[in-house]
CSV table of C-alpha atoms and ligand atoms in Angstrom, one decimal:
chain,number,residue,atom,x,y,z
A,1,MET,CA,-91.2,17.0,-80.9
A,2,GLY,CA,-91.5,19.9,-83.3
A,3,TYR,CA,-91.9,20.2,-87.0
A,4,VAL,CA,-91.9,22.5,-90.0
A,5,LYS,CA,-94.7,21.7,-92.4
A,6,TRP,CA,-94.8,23.2,-95.9
A,7,LEU,CA,-98.2,24.5,-96.8
A,8,GLY,CA,-97.1,25.4,-100.3
A,9,HIS,CA,-95.3,28.5,-101.8
A,10,ALA,CA,-93.9,30.5,-98.8
A,11,ALA,CA,-96.5,29.2,-96.3
A,12,PHE,CA,-95.4,27.1,-93.4
A,13,GLU,CA,-96.9,25.8,-90.2
A,14,ILE,CA,-94.3,25.4,-87.5
A,15,PHE,CA,-94.8,23.5,-84.3
A,16,LEU,CA,-92.2,24.6,-81.8
A,17,ASP,CA,-92.1,24.2,-78.0
A,18,GLY,CA,-95.8,23.3,-78.1
A,19,ARG,CA,-96.9,26.4,-80.1
A,20,THR,CA,-98.3,26.6,-83.6
A,21,ILE,CA,-96.8,29.4,-85.7
A,22,LEU,CA,-98.0,30.2,-89.2
A,23,ILE,CA,-95.8,32.1,-91.6
A,24,ASP,CA,-97.1,33.7,-94.8
A,25,PRO,CA,-100.4,31.8,-94.8
A,26,TRP,CA,-101.5,32.1,-98.3
A,27,ILE,CA,-104.1,29.3,-98.7
A,28,THR,CA,-107.0,30.7,-100.7
A,29,GLY,CA,-106.0,30.9,-104.4
A,30,ASN,CA,-102.6,29.2,-103.8
A,31,PRO,CA,-102.4,26.5,-106.5
A,32,LYS,CA,-100.1,24.4,-104.3
A,33,ALA,CA,-101.9,24.9,-101.0
A,34,ALA,CA,-101.6,21.8,-98.9
A,35,CYS,CA,-104.8,22.3,-97.0
A,36,LYS,CA,-108.1,24.3,-97.0
A,37,ILE,CA,-108.4,27.3,-94.7
A,38,GLU,CA,-111.2,25.5,-92.8
A,39,GLU,CA,-108.6,22.8,-91.8
A,40,ILE,CA,-106.6,25.4,-90.0
A,41,LYS,CA,-108.0,25.2,-86.5
A,42,ARG,CA,-105.2,26.4,-84.3
A,43,ALA,CA,-102.6,29.1,-84.5
A,44,ASP,CA,-100.9,30.9,-81.6
A,45,LEU,CA,-98.8,33.3,-83.7
A,46,ILE,CA,-98.9,34.5,-87.3
A,47,LEU,CA,-95.9,36.0,-89.0
A,48,VAL,CA,-96.0,37.7,-92.5
A,49,THR,CA,-92.8,38.7,-94.3
A,50,HIS,CA,-94.5,41.4,-96.4
A,51,ASP,CA,-97.8,42.4,-97.7
A,52,HIS,CA,-97.8,41.0,-101.2
A,53,GLY,CA,-100.9,38.8,-101.7
A,54,ASP,CA,-99.0,35.6,-101.9
A,55,HIS,CA,-97.7,36.2,-98.4
A,56,LEU,CA,-100.3,38.2,-96.5
A,57,GLY,CA,-102.8,35.7,-98.0
A,58,ASP,CA,-105.4,34.6,-95.4
A,59,ALA,CA,-103.5,36.0,-92.4
A,60,VAL,CA,-106.3,38.3,-91.2
A,61,LYS,CA,-109.0,35.6,-91.6
A,62,ILE,CA,-107.0,33.0,-89.8
A,63,ALA,CA,-106.0,35.4,-87.0
A,64,ARG,CA,-109.6,36.4,-86.4
A,65,LYS,CA,-110.7,32.8,-86.4
A,66,THR,CA,-108.0,31.4,-84.2
A,67,GLY,CA,-107.3,34.4,-82.0
A,68,ALA,CA,-103.6,34.2,-82.9
A,69,ALA,CA,-101.4,37.1,-82.3
A,70,PHE,CA,-99.4,38.7,-85.1
A,71,ALA,CA,-95.8,40.0,-85.0
A,72,GLY,CA,-94.2,41.9,-87.9
A,73,ILE,CA,-93.1,45.2,-89.4
A,74,TYR,CA,-94.8,48.2,-87.7
A,75,GLU,CA,-97.0,49.4,-90.6
A,76,LEU,CA,-98.3,45.9,-91.3
A,77,ALA,CA,-99.0,45.4,-87.6
A,78,ASN,CA,-101.1,48.6,-87.7
A,79,TYR,CA,-103.0,47.2,-90.6
A,80,MET,CA,-103.6,43.9,-88.8
A,81,ASN,CA,-104.8,45.8,-85.7
A,82,ASN,CA,-107.2,47.8,-87.9
A,83,GLN,CA,-108.5,44.5,-89.3
A,84,GLY,CA,-109.5,43.3,-85.9
A,85,VAL,CA,-106.7,41.0,-85.1
A,86,ARG,CA,-106.6,40.3,-81.4
A,87,LYS,CA,-103.0,41.4,-80.8
A,88,ALA,CA,-100.6,42.7,-83.4
A,89,TYR,CA,-97.0,43.5,-82.2
A,90,GLY,CA,-95.4,46.1,-84.3
A,91,MET,CA,-91.6,45.8,-84.7
A,92,ASN,CA,-88.8,46.9,-86.9
A,93,ILE,CA,-85.5,45.5,-88.3
A,94,GLY,CA,-83.3,44.0,-85.6
A,95,GLY,CA,-86.1,44.1,-83.1
A,96,SER,CA,-87.0,41.1,-81.1
A,97,ILE,CA,-90.0,40.1,-79.0
A,98,LYS,CA,-90.7,37.2,-76.7
A,99,ILE,CA,-94.2,35.7,-77.1
A,100,LYS,CA,-94.9,32.8,-74.8
A,101,ASP,CA,-91.2,31.9,-74.5
A,102,ILE,CA,-90.6,32.0,-78.2
A,103,GLU,CA,-88.3,34.8,-79.4
A,104,VAL,CA,-89.0,36.3,-82.7
A,105,ILE,CA,-86.4,38.6,-84.4
A,106,LEU,CA,-87.2,40.7,-87.4
A,107,VAL,CA,-84.3,40.6,-89.9
A,108,PRO,CA,-83.8,42.3,-93.3
A,109,ALA,CA,-84.8,41.0,-96.7
A,110,PHE,CA,-84.3,42.7,-100.1
A,111,HIS,CA,-87.6,42.9,-102.0
A,112,SER,CA,-90.5,45.3,-102.0
A,113,ALA,CA,-93.7,45.9,-100.0
A,114,GLU,CA,-96.6,48.4,-99.8
A,115,ARG,CA,-96.8,48.6,-96.0
A,116,GLY,CA,-93.6,49.1,-94.1
A,117,ARG,CA,-91.0,46.9,-95.8
A,118,GLU,CA,-90.1,43.3,-96.5
A,119,VAL,CA,-88.5,41.3,-93.7
A,120,GLY,CA,-87.4,37.8,-92.7
A,121,TYR,CA,-87.9,36.2,-89.3
A,122,VAL,CA,-85.6,34.3,-87.0
A,123,ILE,CA,-87.7,32.2,-84.6
A,124,ARG,CA,-85.9,30.9,-81.5
A,125,GLY,CA,-87.4,28.3,-79.3
A,126,LYS,CA,-85.9,25.7,-77.0
A,127,GLU,CA,-86.2,22.9,-79.6
A,128,ALA,CA,-84.8,24.8,-82.6
A,129,THR,CA,-83.9,28.1,-84.2
A,130,ILE,CA,-85.7,28.6,-87.5
A,131,TYR,CA,-85.1,31.3,-90.2
A,132,HIS,CA,-87.7,32.2,-92.8
A,133,ALA,CA,-86.1,34.4,-95.4
A,134,GLY,CA,-89.3,35.8,-96.9
A,135,ASP,CA,-89.0,37.0,-100.5
A,136,THR,CA,-85.5,38.2,-101.0
A,137,GLY,CA,-82.6,38.6,-103.3
A,138,LEU,CA,-79.1,37.6,-102.3
A,139,PHE,CA,-77.6,39.9,-99.6
A,140,TYR,CA,-74.7,39.6,-97.2
A,141,ASP,CA,-76.0,41.0,-94.0
A,142,ILE,CA,-77.8,37.9,-93.0
A,143,LYS,CA,-74.4,36.6,-91.9
A,144,LEU,CA,-74.4,39.0,-89.0
A,145,TYR,CA,-77.7,37.6,-87.7
A,146,ALA,CA,-76.8,34.0,-88.4
A,147,ASP,CA,-73.5,34.4,-86.5
A,148,LEU,CA,-75.5,35.8,-83.5
A,149,TYR,CA,-78.4,33.3,-83.7
A,150,PRO,CA,-77.1,30.0,-85.1
A,151,VAL,CA,-79.8,28.6,-87.4
A,152,ASP,CA,-80.9,25.0,-87.3
A,153,ILE,CA,-83.4,25.2,-90.2
A,154,ALA,CA,-83.4,27.8,-92.9
A,155,LEU,CA,-86.4,28.3,-95.3
A,156,VAL,CA,-85.2,30.0,-98.4
A,157,PRO,CA,-86.8,31.1,-101.7
A,158,ILE,CA,-85.4,29.5,-104.9
A,159,GLY,CA,-87.9,30.3,-107.6
A,160,GLY,CA,-86.1,33.2,-109.3
A,161,LEU,CA,-87.7,36.2,-111.0
A,162,TYR,CA,-89.0,37.7,-107.7
A,163,THR,CA,-86.4,36.2,-105.4
A,164,MET,CA,-83.1,34.2,-105.4
A,165,ASP,CA,-82.8,31.3,-107.8
A,166,PRO,CA,-81.2,28.0,-106.9
A,167,LEU,CA,-77.6,29.2,-107.5
A,168,GLN,CA,-78.0,32.4,-105.5
A,169,ALA,CA,-79.9,30.6,-102.8
A,170,ALA,CA,-77.0,28.1,-102.4
A,171,GLU,CA,-74.6,31.1,-102.0
A,172,PHE,CA,-76.9,32.6,-99.4
A,173,ILE,CA,-76.8,29.3,-97.5
A,174,THR,CA,-73.1,29.6,-97.2
A,175,LEU,CA,-73.6,32.8,-95.2
A,176,ILE,CA,-76.1,31.1,-92.8
A,177,LYS,CA,-74.6,27.6,-92.5
A,178,PRO,CA,-77.8,26.1,-91.1
A,179,LYS,CA,-78.0,22.4,-90.2
A,180,VAL,CA,-80.9,22.0,-92.6
A,181,ALA,CA,-82.1,24.1,-95.6
A,182,ILE,CA,-85.6,23.8,-97.1
A,183,PRO,CA,-86.4,25.4,-100.4
A,184,MET,CA,-89.6,27.3,-101.0
A,185,HIS,CA,-91.3,29.9,-103.3
A,186,TYR,CA,-90.9,27.8,-106.4
A,187,GLY,CA,-93.1,25.6,-108.6
A,188,THR,CA,-96.3,27.5,-107.6
A,189,PHE,CA,-96.8,28.9,-111.1
A,190,PRO,CA,-94.8,28.7,-114.3
A,191,PRO,CA,-92.6,31.8,-114.0
A,192,ILE,CA,-91.1,30.4,-110.8
A,193,ASP,CA,-90.7,26.8,-111.9
A,194,LYS,CA,-87.3,25.7,-110.7
A,195,ASP,CA,-85.9,22.3,-109.8
A,196,PRO,CA,-85.1,22.0,-106.1
A,197,LYS,CA,-82.5,19.4,-106.9
A,198,ASP,CA,-80.4,22.1,-108.6
A,199,PHE,CA,-80.5,23.9,-105.2
A,200,GLN,CA,-79.6,20.7,-103.4
A,201,LYS,CA,-76.7,20.0,-105.6
A,202,ALA,CA,-75.4,23.6,-105.4
A,203,VAL,CA,-75.5,23.5,-101.6
A,204,GLU,CA,-73.8,20.1,-101.5
A,205,ASP,CA,-71.1,21.4,-103.8
A,206,LYS,CA,-70.3,24.1,-101.2
A,207,GLY,CA,-69.2,21.4,-98.7
A,208,ILE,CA,-70.5,23.2,-95.7
A,209,GLY,CA,-72.4,20.3,-94.2
A,210,THR,CA,-75.8,21.7,-94.6
A,211,LYS,CA,-78.4,19.1,-95.5
A,212,VAL,CA,-81.1,20.1,-98.0
A,213,VAL,CA,-84.5,18.7,-97.3
A,214,ILE,CA,-86.9,18.9,-100.2
A,215,LEU,CA,-90.5,18.8,-99.0
A,216,LYS,CA,-93.7,18.4,-101.0
A,217,PRO,CA,-96.6,20.7,-100.0
A,218,GLY,CA,-98.2,19.0,-97.0
A,219,GLU,CA,-95.0,17.3,-95.9
A,220,LYS,CA,-93.3,17.9,-92.6
A,221,TYR,CA,-89.7,18.0,-91.5
A,222,GLU,CA,-89.6,16.9,-87.8
A,223,PHE,CA,-87.0,18.0,-85.3
B,1,LIG,NI1,-93.3,39.4,-102.7
B,2,LIG,MN1,-93.8,36.2,-103.2
């Protein structure tokens, strides 16, 4: 059985087909971190949506410690290689890579970044297809990818200011039509305090059959 565990903010631990994947592992300095970095003992793959501090976070440290591989936008992969990460796969938008039977597809996001550009990830395993939107505003093109790769679980930002807010995120969900939507990137600090119930209600009002699962940091959604 697999799971998606929220580590707080945009950080998730995903257990899929027996592999542990960390996304945007910002633990140190994250007011809502669900664990300490010392508690992270295992990771097979680390994914980072963009190089802002609240996403790149402890990625290098954890990759060095666990020997996890990295996959992401080309310029950020170069940086990870230079930091002594065991194996960093450089990719670009639309690119896909298979790492130990899990397919990772780099998809667009609309935000900003220093190295390369901002992205989202579609992660396809036997047990589930999971989409992490990264930091993004509302954009339409995700529909093309969601049509090609039907999404079971979508992780979407709702905190506003730097990303979509609950209303925009609910509209975004209508383009993806996942089975489950999990809100993230809210409540970490006051400027992005939003009520996830507003997102839940807005999605329910769309009548598309997507279930919104609100996690607390440290909680898991099992699939
Ligand atoms: Ni950002
Ligand atoms: Mn962010």
